[in-house]
Structures are given as structure tokens and as C-alpha cells.
């Protein structure tokens, strides 16, 4: 949806700081979920100001249309939906007039020409180029007819004047006072004419309201999402609640040198652009010493407490000399290692990212990794993700092909998802990828990254203190959590496979109205919205099937020789 309003909205947020700081929000928040909500709020406020700006422009440019049909200019008095809550009242569910309450603002006599959100989007879409202006648009109009069915003739004639084609027409007695009937008209016409048609109808006294209602192809309901791996340059919004500067409980809060170092390393992430090699950091002796302490403890505990897949991948990282006790691995080396094993790569992150941005990168097999090191005073648990967490917690499983595939699926499911679905998705992510436990030969094992990177929390999780519950995505996804202290609840899957399987199946029940697919050759996410695209894919899969069938045949032939 390359619509200008959405694009502009996004540009306004292509910032390198947290929403929280820039908006004077309290620095310390209780959970990622709360931050996601806050993010939603700020995006809505921005959307509203974008709309207001566009409306002001429409007013400035004057309304005297060349197409005035009745020669009478009145306040449009329409009952434009408000945008405060980000949802337009849409009483044409499923494309039909529903019995729903129609709203109570029909009596407004606002002299301003008020564009609805849908119209701003349509106008922006039309203004992109002369071709875009002439592009044929499907749209639905809701008209409030004051004077009975006689107005229908006028509607149809006006549509005809603008070379529109009526595809559907439906009426009902109106529930609004002063309005006899509501008409829902679906039309197909050029965008520019559609805009003119709306203006023209609004200028007639016969209508108490003329609204363009949402049709998916001009709707802004789908949030912007990255389409290419390079778009991840815009997906680095931070939540700074646990930064040493702001969090009094952060082990580095009182340590000026630590805070300085943390900032210096974050600068690398701020400057990073798609395609750059990840700059290496010459870690200080104290930083390497912290790594060494954690690394050696993980080595001790891993054989007994980590799941099998983690241990296998860990071994490979040791064999490649990337995991050594003496010094912190460089992200560029880790990224190259992952690329060879599962196609995952890393990009540097300046701190804790918003769930939406973090998950979006997984869709491209990109893992956003912090590069700074936790404070030397608290090697066994830290309140914000650091490179020891990413390296010892996440990296081994990202080198496992099945887990890599699974991670990408979560990422793909997050693209364009609603805020409430992002909340649920990140909650399940939290209780599995970050803090998951599973059974392996009747024994409890850890596969969650925040357990494997925090010896303190690992031992807590395996003690008799916390509550253990069976992992069920439907209930897990709505379990509130905090991220300041050890978790009081952990979810246990029947096996590591079972965790992936259940999570994956639950993800497929998400309500997004379109499917996406990642094309590894172009590093692009494609929305599967045309027969052409699907046919190309089917052709590719058929070719692949042919090769696989041949391979089976060849193996069988050699067996019988
Ligand atoms: C998706 C979910 O909220 C998850 O906990 C994310 C949030 N942001 C992150 N940001 C960074 N840098 N590293 C992480 O591991 C995470 N985890
Ligand atoms: N607690 C983890 C780090 C971490 C913090 C916050 C997170 O959201 C994730 C991981 C550790 O000590 O290793
Ligand atoms: Fe993490």
C-alpha cells in the first residue's frame, strides 16, 4: 500500500530515539505490552495531525468545484467519522448496509469542508502521478437521502456524469432524524472523478451526508510494514525504559563510564545501513572478562539444562572458533556464520526494540542484535538485552534450520498485523523464544534465550519457586508479564518440536486478510494479492517438485543396480 499518507506517517517515525523519550512519556514502563500500547497511541495522534493538515490544505485550496451541479453551496453537514479512536465507524460491514447504529453526529453544520480519512488517502493516492489520478478505483459511498427515493435518480445521473459505473446499489430506511433513506452505492471510476463526484454530491441539499467508506484497496487499516530488507533501516525504534540512564535499578545507573561506553556502542547501530558490514568493536578487558564468566557458567550448566538443539548448535559455534571463552565474538563473524547455516544475518541494534520492529526483521531472516555488554557487576542477570544475551541466548538456535524457519514465520505473521495481534504475538514470543521450557525424555530443559543467557534466571526457572504451566498459545498469548525481575510463571511445552508446532498453528489462525511470502532472491516480501504472482509461485514450486521427484527416482535406480 504505497499510499502517501501512510508513507508520510512512517517517515515521521523514522527516528532514532524512542517514542517514550520524544514524547515525554515516563521513562520507566512496566512491560513491552504497555509500550506497544503507547506506540499505538502516538501513531494515532500523528495520523490525526496528518489528516488535519490535509483537511486544512483542502480548505485553503477552496472548494468551488467546477462541477457544481445544483449551484447551491451549503455546509456539507456530513457525519464524517472521527479519527480519534483510529477506527472509522463503518456501518457497511461485509459490503452491505448493516443494522448497526449509524452514529449521532448527523446534525453537525460544520461549514468547513471536512475530508474523511478515506478521502485523504484517496486524494493522496491520486496525487502521486497523472496515471495514479486516472487509475480506476472501486469505492463504496454511503449517502443519506433527505427527500426519499427521488434522490436516487440524481445520484445515478451524477455518477454517470463522472463516467462512473454503478456496481451495486442498496437502500434502507434511515435511523437518522431528517433523513429518509440511506443508500449504499458501489462504483468504479477514476480516482479524480471519484473525488469530484463526492464533492458534487455534497453540494446538494438533498443529502445530509456523503461518505466514502472503506474498501480494502484504499484503506489505511493495514499499518506500514517493511517490504525489503533495506526497509529495516526504518525499523529500529527503541524502548529506552531499561537504559542505564533512565532505570534506577540498572546496574550501570550510577556508573558514568559505563553509560558513556553504552552510548558509544549504540552510535554504531544508529549509523548502520542495510548492506554495511557490522563494524567490529574492540572490547575492553573488563567486557571480555564479563563474557568469560558468563560463557564458562553456561558451559557448565548447558549439558544438563539446555535442549538438544541448542547444544548441537553451540558445539558448531565452538568448532568455528566463534564461541571462545577469551573474547566476545564480533557480530560480523556471527552473521557470516549464521548466513552459511540458515540464511539468517544480524544487524546491530542500539537497545531494546519495539516488538513490531523486532518481529518485522525476523520476516527477512534478520536478527537485530545489541552490541554493548552488560555491567560487570551483574553478569548473571541484566534488565535489558545485551550482546551476551543475544549471543549465548539467541544465536545457537538461529543456527538451527528448523528454528530459523520458525522464527521467520513469526516475523512474516507480524507484518501488517493489528496492534492487538502484535501484543499477543510478542507475548507468545516472550513465553517461548525468550523464556520457554520444554520436556526432553521426561526432563525439563530450557530453550528460551533469556534463560540460557541468564544463569540467575535459569536456576530460578528450574527451582520449585515459579509456577509451571503447560504451553497453550491461546491462553499464553493473553498472560500479562513483567520484564523487570525473574518471571513468576513459565510455560512448558511437551517437546521443543511441540512448542514450534503449536506456536506455528496458532499463528496461522491470525486474522490478517492477506498472505505474504518472502522471496529470498530479491529479499523482498510479496503480498500474495494477484493471480499472476500466485501463478509464478506455483510454477516455481512445480519446477522444484520436478527436481525432487527426479532425485528420488535417481536414488531408487541406484539402489536397484
Ligand atoms: C518480540 C518481543 O517483544 C521480544 O521480547 C523482543 C523485543 N525487542 C528486542 N530488542 C532487542 N534488541 N533484542 C531482543 O531480543 C528483543 N526482543
Ligand atoms: N535478562 C536477560 C537479558 C534480557 C533482558 C530483557 C529482555 O527483554 C530480554 C533479555 C539476561 O540477563 O540475560
Ligand atoms: Fe531476546
Coordinates of C-alpha atoms and ligand atoms in Angstrom, one line a residue:
X1 CA 0.0 0.0 0.0
X2 CA 2.3 2.7 -1.3
X3 CA -0.1 5.4 -0.1
X4 CA 1.4 8.8 0.6
X5 CA -0.3 9.3 3.9
X6 CA 1.0 6.1 5.3
X7 CA 4.4 6.8 3.9
X8 CA 4.5 10.2 5.4
X9 CA 3.3 8.8 8.7
X10 CA 6.2 6.4 8.6
X11 CA 8.7 9.0 7.7
X12 CA 7.7 11.0 10.7
X13 CA 8.6 8.0 12.8
X14 CA 11.9 7.1 11.1
X15 CA 13.6 8.4 14.1
X16 CA 16.5 7.1 16.0
X17 CA 15.1 7.5 19.5
X18 CA 12.3 6.0 21.5
X19 CA 8.7 7.2 21.3
X20 CA 8.8 7.4 25.0
X21 CA 11.6 9.9 25.2
X22 CA 10.5 12.1 22.4
X23 CA 7.0 12.3 23.8
X24 CA 8.0 13.0 27.3
X25 CA 6.5 9.7 28.4
X26 CA 7.5 8.3 31.8
X27 CA 10.9 6.7 31.3
X28 CA 10.1 3.6 33.1
X29 CA 7.4 1.3 31.9
X30 CA 6.2 -1.9 33.2
X31 CA 6.1 -4.1 30.2
X32 CA 6.7 -4.3 26.5
X33 CA 3.0 -4.7 26.0
X34 CA 2.4 -1.3 27.7
X35 CA 4.9 0.2 25.3
X36 CA 3.2 -1.3 22.3
X37 CA 0.0 0.4 23.5
X38 CA 1.8 3.7 23.9
X39 CA 3.2 3.3 20.5
X40 CA -0.3 2.8 19.1
X41 CA -1.4 6.0 20.8
X42 CA 1.4 8.1 19.4
X43 CA 0.8 6.7 15.9
X44 CA -2.9 7.6 16.2
X45 CA -2.1 11.1 17.2
X46 CA 0.2 11.6 14.3
X47 CA -2.3 10.1 12.0
X48 CA -4.8 12.7 13.2
X49 CA -2.4 15.5 12.6
X50 CA -1.7 14.3 9.1
X51 CA -5.4 14.2 8.5
X52 CA -5.9 17.7 9.9
X53 CA -3.1 19.0 7.8
X54 CA -4.6 17.5 4.6
X55 CA -8.0 18.9 5.6
X56 CA -6.6 22.4 6.1
X57 CA -5.0 22.2 2.7
X58 CA -8.3 21.2 1.1
X59 CA -9.9 24.2 2.8
X60 CA -7.2 26.5 1.7
X61 CA -7.4 25.4 -1.9
X62 CA -11.1 26.4 -1.9
X63 CA -13.9 24.2 -2.6
X64 CA -15.5 25.9 -5.5
X65 CA -15.6 22.9 -7.7
X66 CA -16.0 23.2 -11.5
X67 CA -18.6 20.6 -11.2
X68 CA -21.3 22.2 -9.0
X69 CA -24.5 20.5 -10.1
X70 CA -27.1 22.4 -8.1
X71 CA -25.5 25.8 -8.0
X72 CA -26.1 25.9 -4.3
X73 CA -23.2 25.7 -1.8
X74 CA -24.1 24.6 1.6
X75 CA -22.2 23.4 4.6
X76 CA -21.8 19.7 3.8
X77 CA -23.1 18.8 7.3
X78 CA -22.0 15.3 6.7
X79 CA -21.4 13.0 9.5
X80 CA -17.8 12.3 8.8
X81 CA -16.4 9.6 11.0
X82 CA -14.0 10.9 13.6
X83 CA -10.5 9.6 13.7
X84 CA -9.7 10.0 17.4
X85 CA -10.0 6.3 18.1
X86 CA -8.4 5.4 14.8
X87 CA -11.4 3.5 13.7
X88 CA -13.9 4.8 11.2
X89 CA -17.4 3.9 12.0
X90 CA -18.2 1.6 9.3
X91 CA -21.7 0.6 9.1
X92 CA -21.3 -1.2 5.8
X93 CA -19.8 -4.4 7.2
X94 CA -19.2 -7.1 4.6
X95 CA -20.1 -4.6 1.9
X96 CA -23.8 -4.4 3.0
X97 CA -25.8 -2.0 5.0
X98 CA -25.9 -3.4 8.4
X99 CA -28.5 -2.7 11.0
X100 CA -25.8 -1.1 13.2
X101 CA -26.4 2.2 14.9
X102 CA -25.4 4.9 12.5
X103 CA -23.9 7.4 14.8
X104 CA -25.3 10.5 16.4
X105 CA -23.4 13.3 14.7
X106 CA -25.6 13.8 11.7
X107 CA -26.8 17.2 12.9
X108 CA -23.4 18.9 12.5
X109 CA -23.4 22.0 10.5
X110 CA -19.7 22.4 10.1
X111 CA -19.0 25.0 7.4
X112 CA -15.6 23.5 6.8
X113 CA -15.1 21.1 4.0
X114 CA -14.1 18.1 6.1
X115 CA -12.3 15.3 4.4
X116 CA -12.7 11.9 5.9
X117 CA -9.7 9.7 6.4
X118 CA -10.6 7.6 3.4
X119 CA -10.8 10.7 1.2
X120 CA -7.4 11.9 2.4
X121 CA -6.0 8.6 1.4
X122 CA -7.8 8.6 -1.9
X123 CA -6.6 12.1 -2.6
X124 CA -3.0 11.3 -1.7
X125 CA -3.1 8.2 -3.9
X126 CA -4.5 10.2 -6.8
X127 CA -1.9 12.9 -6.4
X128 CA 1.1 10.6 -6.9
X129 CA 1.1 10.8 -10.7
X130 CA -1.1 11.6 -13.6
X131 CA -1.6 7.8 -14.1
X132 CA -2.5 7.4 -10.4
X133 CA -5.1 10.2 -10.9
X134 CA -6.7 8.3 -13.7
X135 CA -6.4 4.9 -12.1
X136 CA -9.8 3.2 -11.8
X137 CA -10.9 2.9 -8.2
X138 CA -13.5 0.7 -6.7
X139 CA -15.3 2.5 -3.9
X140 CA -18.4 2.5 -1.8
X141 CA -20.4 5.6 -1.0
X142 CA -22.9 6.0 1.8
X143 CA -25.5 8.7 1.1
X144 CA -28.1 10.0 3.5
X145 CA -31.1 10.9 1.4
X146 CA -33.3 13.6 3.0
X147 CA -36.1 13.6 0.4
X148 CA -36.9 10.0 -0.3
X149 CA -36.1 7.8 -3.3
X150 CA -36.4 10.6 -5.8
X151 CA -32.7 11.5 -5.0
X152 CA -31.6 8.1 -6.3
X153 CA -32.1 9.4 -9.9
X154 CA -29.9 12.3 -9.1
X155 CA -27.2 10.1 -7.6
X156 CA -27.2 7.8 -10.7
X157 CA -27.1 10.7 -13.1
X158 CA -24.2 12.4 -11.3
X159 CA -22.2 9.2 -11.3
X160 CA -22.9 8.9 -15.0
X161 CA -21.7 12.4 -15.5
X162 CA -18.4 11.5 -13.9
X163 CA -18.1 8.4 -16.1
X164 CA -18.6 6.1 -13.2
X165 CA -20.0 2.6 -13.3
X166 CA -22.5 1.5 -10.6
X167 CA -21.8 -2.0 -9.4
X168 CA -24.1 -2.3 -6.5
X169 CA -26.9 -0.3 -5.1
X170 CA -28.8 -0.8 -1.8
X171 CA -31.1 1.3 0.3
X172 CA -32.6 1.1 3.7
X173 CA -34.9 3.4 5.8
X174 CA -32.6 5.6 7.8
X175 CA -32.3 5.8 11.5
X176 CA -31.2 9.4 11.4
X177 CA -33.6 12.1 12.0
X178 CA -34.2 14.3 9.0
X179 CA -33.0 11.5 6.7
X180 CA -35.5 9.2 4.9
X181 CA -33.2 6.6 3.4
X182 CA -29.6 5.6 3.4
X183 CA -28.1 4.4 0.1
X184 CA -25.0 2.3 -0.3
X185 CA -23.6 2.7 -3.8
X186 CA -20.6 0.8 -5.1
X187 CA -18.9 2.4 -8.0
X188 CA -15.9 2.0 -10.2
X189 CA -14.4 5.2 -11.7
X190 CA -11.2 7.1 -12.0
X191 CA -9.9 8.5 -8.7
X192 CA -10.0 12.1 -9.8
X193 CA -13.6 11.8 -10.9
X194 CA -14.5 9.9 -7.7
X195 CA -13.2 12.9 -5.6
X196 CA -15.2 15.3 -7.8
X197 CA -18.3 13.1 -7.5
X198 CA -18.1 13.2 -3.7
X199 CA -17.7 17.0 -3.7
X200 CA -20.5 17.4 -6.2
X201 CA -23.0 15.2 -4.2
X202 CA -22.0 17.0 -1.0
X203 CA -23.1 20.3 -2.5
X204 CA -26.7 19.1 -3.0
X205 CA -29.2 19.9 -0.3
X206 CA -30.8 16.5 -1.0
X207 CA -28.1 14.7 1.1
X208 CA -27.5 15.0 4.8
X209 CA -24.3 13.1 4.4
X210 CA -22.0 11.7 1.7
X211 CA -19.3 9.4 2.9
X212 CA -16.7 7.4 1.1
X213 CA -16.5 4.2 3.1
X214 CA -13.5 1.9 3.3
X215 CA -12.8 -0.5 0.5
X216 CA -9.6 -2.6 1.2
X217 CA -7.6 -1.1 -1.7
X218 CA -7.8 2.4 -0.4
X219 CA -7.9 1.7 3.2
X220 CA -5.2 2.7 5.7
X221 CA -6.2 0.0 8.1
X222 CA -3.0 -2.1 7.3
X223 CA -0.1 -0.4 9.0
X224 CA 3.0 0.2 7.0
X225 CA 5.5 -2.6 7.0
X226 CA 8.9 -3.2 5.5
X227 CA 8.8 -4.8 2.0
X228 CA 12.5 -5.1 1.5
X229 CA 15.4 -6.0 3.8
X230 CA 16.7 -2.4 3.3
X231 CA 13.5 -1.1 4.8
X232 CA 14.7 -2.4 8.1
X233 CA 16.8 0.8 8.2
X234 CA 13.5 2.3 9.4
X235 CA 12.7 -0.5 11.9
X236 CA 14.9 0.4 14.8
X237 CA 12.6 2.1 17.2
X238 CA 13.9 1.8 20.7
X239 CA 12.2 1.4 24.1
X240 CA 14.6 3.0 26.5
X241 CA 12.9 2.1 29.7
X242 CA 15.8 -0.1 30.8
X243 CA 18.6 2.1 29.6
X244 CA 21.2 2.8 32.4
X245 CA 20.4 6.5 32.2
X246 CA 16.8 6.1 33.0
X247 CA 16.4 3.0 35.0
X248 CA 17.5 3.5 38.6
X249 CA 17.7 -0.3 39.1
X250 CA 20.0 -0.7 36.1
X251 CA 23.4 -1.9 37.3
X252 CA 25.0 0.9 35.3
X253 CA 22.8 3.7 36.5
X254 CA 25.5 5.2 38.8
X255 CA 28.4 4.4 36.5
X256 CA 29.2 7.3 34.2
X257 CA 31.9 5.4 32.3
X258 CA 29.6 2.5 31.7
X259 CA 26.8 4.8 30.4
X260 CA 29.3 6.6 28.1
X261 CA 30.5 3.3 26.7
X262 CA 26.9 2.0 26.2
X263 CA 26.2 5.2 24.2
X264 CA 29.3 5.0 22.1
X265 CA 28.4 1.4 21.0
X266 CA 24.8 2.4 20.4
X267 CA 26.1 5.0 17.9
X268 CA 27.2 2.2 15.6
X269 CA 23.7 0.9 15.4
X270 CA 22.3 4.4 14.8
X271 CA 24.6 4.9 11.9
X272 CA 24.2 1.4 10.4
X273 CA 22.6 1.0 7.0
X274 CA 21.5 -2.1 5.1
X275 CA 24.4 -3.7 3.3
X276 CA 27.1 -2.3 5.6
X277 CA 29.5 -4.8 7.2
X278 CA 28.9 -4.6 11.0
X279 CA 31.7 -2.6 12.5
X280 CA 33.8 -4.6 14.9
X281 CA 34.3 -3.4 18.4
X282 CA 37.5 -3.6 20.3
X283 CA 36.1 -4.8 23.6
X284 CA 37.8 -3.8 26.8
X285 CA 39.4 -6.3 29.1
X286 CA 36.6 -5.9 31.7
X287 CA 34.0 -6.6 29.0
X288 CA 35.7 -9.7 27.8
X289 CA 36.1 -10.8 31.4
X290 CA 32.3 -10.5 31.9
X291 CA 31.7 -12.6 28.8
X292 CA 34.2 -15.2 30.0
X293 CA 32.4 -15.5 33.4
X294 CA 29.0 -16.0 31.8
X295 CA 30.4 -18.2 29.0
X296 CA 32.1 -20.6 31.4
X297 CA 29.0 -20.9 33.6
X298 CA 26.8 -21.6 30.6
X299 CA 29.3 -24.3 29.5
X300 CA 28.9 -25.9 32.9
X301 CA 25.1 -25.8 33.1
X302 CA 24.3 -26.4 29.5
X303 CA 24.8 -30.2 29.3
X304 CA 22.2 -30.7 32.0
X305 CA 19.8 -27.9 31.4
X306 CA 19.7 -26.9 27.7
X307 CA 17.7 -28.5 25.0
X308 CA 19.4 -30.8 22.5
X309 CA 19.2 -28.4 19.5
X310 CA 20.8 -25.6 21.5
X311 CA 23.7 -27.8 22.5
X312 CA 24.3 -29.1 18.9
X313 CA 24.4 -25.6 17.5
X314 CA 26.6 -24.3 20.4
X315 CA 29.1 -27.0 19.5
X316 CA 29.2 -25.8 15.9
X317 CA 29.9 -22.2 17.1
X318 CA 32.8 -23.5 19.2
X319 CA 34.1 -25.6 16.4
X320 CA 34.1 -22.5 14.1
X321 CA 36.1 -20.6 16.8
X322 CA 33.4 -18.1 17.2
X323 CA 32.4 -19.1 20.7
X324 CA 35.7 -19.0 22.7
X325 CA 36.0 -18.1 26.4
X326 CA 38.6 -15.3 26.0
X327 CA 36.8 -12.7 23.9
X328 CA 33.4 -11.6 22.8
X329 CA 32.5 -12.7 19.3
X330 CA 32.2 -10.0 16.7
X331 CA 28.7 -9.6 15.2
X332 CA 30.0 -9.6 11.7
X333 CA 31.6 -13.1 12.2
X334 CA 28.5 -14.4 13.8
X335 CA 26.4 -13.0 11.0
X336 CA 28.6 -14.8 8.4
X337 CA 28.4 -18.0 10.3
X338 CA 24.6 -17.8 10.5
X339 CA 24.3 -16.9 6.9
X340 CA 26.0 -20.1 5.9
X341 CA 23.9 -22.3 8.2
X342 CA 20.4 -20.9 8.0
X343 CA 20.5 -17.7 5.9
X344 CA 20.0 -15.6 9.0
X345 CA 22.0 -12.4 9.3
X346 CA 22.5 -9.8 12.0
X347 CA 22.2 -6.1 12.1
X348 CA 23.3 -4.0 15.1
X349 CA 20.5 -2.6 17.4
X350 CA 21.0 0.2 19.8
X351 CA 18.9 -1.4 22.6
X352 CA 15.6 -2.9 23.3
X353 CA 13.5 -2.5 20.2
X354 CA 9.7 -2.3 19.9
X355 CA 8.1 -5.6 19.4
X356 CA 6.8 -4.6 16.0
X357 CA 10.2 -3.6 14.6
X358 CA 12.0 -6.5 16.2
X359 CA 9.5 -9.1 14.8
X360 CA 9.4 -7.5 11.4
X361 CA 13.1 -8.1 10.9
X362 CA 12.7 -11.8 11.5
X363 CA 10.5 -11.9 8.4
X364 CA 13.7 -11.1 6.4
X365 CA 15.8 -13.6 8.4
X366 CA 17.4 -10.7 10.0
X367 CA 18.1 -10.7 13.7
X368 CA 18.6 -7.3 15.3
X369 CA 21.3 -7.7 17.9
X370 CA 22.7 -5.4 20.6
X371 CA 26.4 -5.0 20.7
X372 CA 27.1 -3.5 24.1
X373 CA 27.9 -5.6 27.2
X374 CA 26.1 -5.8 30.5
X375 CA 27.6 -4.2 33.5
X376 CA 30.4 -6.1 35.1
X377 CA 28.7 -6.1 38.5
X378 CA 25.7 -8.2 37.3
X379 CA 27.0 -10.9 34.9
X380 CA 24.2 -13.3 35.7
X381 CA 21.1 -11.2 35.1
X382 CA 20.6 -7.8 33.4
X383 CA 17.3 -5.9 32.8
X384 CA 18.0 -5.1 29.1
X385 CA 19.1 -7.3 26.3
X386 CA 22.9 -7.1 25.7
X387 CA 25.2 -8.9 23.3
X388 CA 25.8 -11.7 25.8
X389 CA 22.0 -12.3 25.8
X390 CA 21.9 -12.3 22.0
X391 CA 25.0 -14.4 21.6
X392 CA 24.5 -17.0 24.2
X393 CA 20.7 -16.9 24.2
X394 CA 19.5 -16.4 20.6
X395 CA 22.4 -17.2 18.3
X396 CA 22.7 -21.0 18.8
X397 CA 19.0 -21.7 17.9
X398 CA 19.1 -19.3 14.9
X399 CA 21.8 -21.6 13.5
X400 CA 19.2 -24.5 13.7
X401 CA 17.4 -24.7 10.4
X402 CA 14.0 -25.7 11.8
X403 CA 14.1 -22.9 14.4
X404 CA 15.3 -20.4 11.8
X405 CA 12.4 -21.2 9.6
X406 CA 10.0 -21.0 12.6
X407 CA 11.4 -17.6 13.6
X408 CA 10.9 -16.3 10.1
X409 CA 7.3 -17.5 10.1
X410 CA 6.6 -15.5 13.3
X411 CA 8.2 -12.5 11.6
X412 CA 6.1 -12.8 8.5
X413 CA 2.9 -13.2 10.6
X414 CA 3.7 -9.9 12.3
X415 CA 3.9 -7.8 9.1
X416 CA 0.8 -5.6 8.8
X417 CA -0.8 -7.3 11.9
X418 CA -3.0 -5.2 14.1
X419 CA -1.7 -3.8 17.4
X420 CA -3.6 -6.3 19.5
X421 CA -2.2 -9.1 17.4
X422 CA 1.3 -7.8 17.8
X423 CA 0.7 -7.7 21.5
X424 CA -0.4 -11.3 21.5
X425 CA 2.4 -12.4 19.2
X426 CA 5.1 -10.8 21.3
X427 CA 3.6 -12.3 24.4
X428 CA 3.8 -15.8 23.0
X429 CA 7.3 -14.9 21.8
X430 CA 8.1 -13.8 25.3
X431 CA 7.0 -17.1 26.9
X432 CA 8.6 -19.3 24.3
X433 CA 11.6 -17.9 22.4
X434 CA 12.7 -15.8 25.4
X435 CA 11.6 -17.9 28.4
X436 CA 10.4 -21.3 27.1
X437 CA 10.9 -24.6 28.8
X438 CA 10.3 -28.0 27.2
X439 CA 10.4 -31.6 28.1
X440 CA 13.1 -33.9 26.7
X441 CA 13.0 -37.5 27.8
X442 CA 10.8 -36.6 30.8
X443 CA 13.3 -33.9 31.9
X444 CA 12.8 -30.2 32.0
X445 CA 15.1 -28.3 29.6
X446 CA 15.5 -24.7 28.7
X447 CA 15.2 -23.4 25.1
X448 CA 14.4 -19.7 25.9
X449 CA 17.1 -17.3 25.2
X450 CA 16.7 -15.2 28.3
X451 CA 17.1 -18.3 30.4
X452 CA 20.2 -19.5 28.6
X453 CA 21.9 -16.1 28.9
X454 CA 21.0 -15.5 32.5
X455 CA 22.2 -18.2 34.9
X456 CA 20.4 -16.5 37.7
X457 CA 17.0 -16.8 35.9
X458 CA 17.8 -20.3 34.6
X459 CA 18.3 -21.6 38.1
X460 CA 15.2 -19.8 39.3
X461 CA 13.1 -21.3 36.5
X462 CA 14.3 -24.8 37.3
X463 CA 13.8 -24.4 41.1
X464 CA 10.5 -25.0 42.8
X465 CA 9.7 -21.3 43.1
X466 CA 7.9 -20.4 39.9
X467 CA 4.6 -21.8 38.6
X468 CA 4.9 -24.0 35.6
X469 CA 2.0 -24.3 33.2
X470 CA 1.5 -26.3 30.0
X471 CA 2.1 -24.2 26.9
X472 CA -1.1 -23.4 25.1
X473 CA -0.8 -20.4 22.7
X474 CA -4.4 -19.3 23.1
X475 CA -4.1 -18.8 26.9
X476 CA -0.4 -18.0 26.9
X477 CA -0.9 -15.1 24.4
X478 CA -3.1 -13.2 26.9
X479 CA -1.0 -13.8 30.1
X480 CA 0.3 -10.5 31.3
X481 CA 4.0 -10.3 32.2
X482 CA 6.6 -8.0 33.5
X483 CA 10.2 -7.8 32.4
X484 CA 12.0 -6.3 35.4
X485 CA 12.5 -9.3 37.5
X486 CA 12.5 -13.1 37.3
X487 CA 9.3 -14.5 35.8
X488 CA 6.8 -16.0 38.3
X489 CA 5.3 -18.2 35.5
X490 CA 6.9 -20.3 32.8
X491 CA 5.2 -22.3 30.1
X492 CA 6.4 -25.9 29.4
X493 CA 6.0 -27.5 26.0
X494 CA 5.8 -31.2 25.5
X495 CA 8.9 -31.0 23.4
X496 CA 10.9 -28.4 21.5
X497 CA 9.1 -29.6 18.3
X498 CA 5.8 -29.3 20.1
X499 CA 6.5 -25.7 21.1
X500 CA 7.2 -24.7 17.4
X501 CA 4.3 -26.7 16.1
X502 CA 1.7 -25.2 18.5
X503 CA 3.0 -21.7 18.0
X504 CA 3.0 -22.1 14.3
X505 CA -0.5 -23.4 14.2
X506 CA -1.8 -20.6 16.4
X507 CA -0.1 -18.1 14.2
X508 CA -2.0 -19.4 11.2
X509 CA -5.2 -18.5 12.9
X510 CA -4.4 -14.8 12.9
X511 CA -6.9 -12.6 11.2
X512 CA -4.8 -10.7 8.7
X513 CA -6.8 -10.6 5.5
X514 CA -3.8 -11.3 3.2
X515 CA -0.9 -13.7 2.9
X516 CA 2.7 -12.7 2.4
X517 CA 5.7 -14.6 1.2
X518 CA 9.4 -13.9 1.4
X519 CA 11.4 -14.1 -1.8
X520 CA 14.9 -14.9 -0.8
X521 CA 16.4 -13.9 -4.2
X522 CA 15.2 -10.4 -4.0
X523 CA 15.0 -10.2 -0.2
X524 CA 11.5 -8.8 -0.7
X525 CA 8.2 -9.6 1.0
X526 CA 5.5 -10.1 -1.5
X527 CA 1.8 -9.7 -0.7
X528 CA 0.0 -12.6 -2.5
X529 CA -2.8 -10.5 -4.0
X530 CA -2.8 -11.4 -7.6
X531 CA -3.3 -14.4 -9.7
X532 CA -0.1 -13.6 -11.6
X533 CA 2.0 -13.7 -8.5
X534 CA 0.4 -16.9 -7.4
X535 CA 0.9 -18.5 -10.8
X536 CA 4.6 -17.6 -10.8
X537 CA 5.0 -19.2 -7.4
X538 CA 3.1 -22.3 -8.5
X539 CA 5.4 -22.6 -11.4
X540 CA 8.5 -22.3 -9.2
X541 CA 7.2 -24.9 -6.8
X542 CA 6.4 -27.2 -9.7
X543 CA 9.9 -26.9 -11.0
X544 CA 11.2 -27.7 -7.6
X545 CA 8.9 -30.7 -7.3
X546 CA 10.2 -32.0 -10.6
X547 CA 13.8 -31.8 -9.3
X548 CA 12.9 -33.6 -6.0
X549 CA 10.9 -36.3 -7.8
X550 CA 13.9 -36.8 -10.1
X551 CA 16.2 -37.0 -7.1
X552 CA 14.1 -39.8 -5.5
X553 CA 14.0 -41.6 -8.8
X554 CA 17.7 -41.5 -9.2
X555 CA 18.3 -42.7 -5.7
X556 CA 15.9 -45.6 -6.2
X557 CA 17.5 -46.5 -9.5
X558 CA 21.0 -46.7 -8.0
X559 CA 19.6 -48.9 -5.1
X560 CA 18.4 -51.5 -7.6
X561 CA 21.5 -51.5 -9.7
Ligands
LIG1 C1 9.1 -9.5 20.3 C2 9.4 -9.4 21.7 O1 8.8 -8.3 22.3 C3 10.9 -9.6 22.1 O2 10.9 -9.7 23.5 C4 11.9 -8.6 21.6 C5 11.6 -7.1 21.9 N1 12.8 -6.3 21.5 C6 14.0 -6.8 21.4 N2 15.1 -6.0 21.1 C7 16.3 -6.5 21.1 N3 17.4 -5.7 20.8 N4 16.6 -7.8 21.4 C8 15.6 -8.6 21.7 O3 15.9 -9.8 22.0 C9 14.3 -8.2 21.7 N5 13.2 -9.0 22.0
LIG2 N1 17.6 -10.9 31.4 C1 18.4 -11.3 30.3 C2 18.5 -10.1 29.3 C3 17.2 -9.7 28.8 C4 16.6 -8.6 29.3 C5 15.4 -8.1 28.7 C6 14.8 -8.8 27.7 O1 13.6 -8.4 27.1 C7 15.4 -10.0 27.2 C8 16.6 -10.4 27.7 C9 19.8 -11.7 30.8 O2 20.2 -11.4 31.9 O3 20.5 -12.3 30.0
LIG3 FE1 15.9 -11.7 23.4

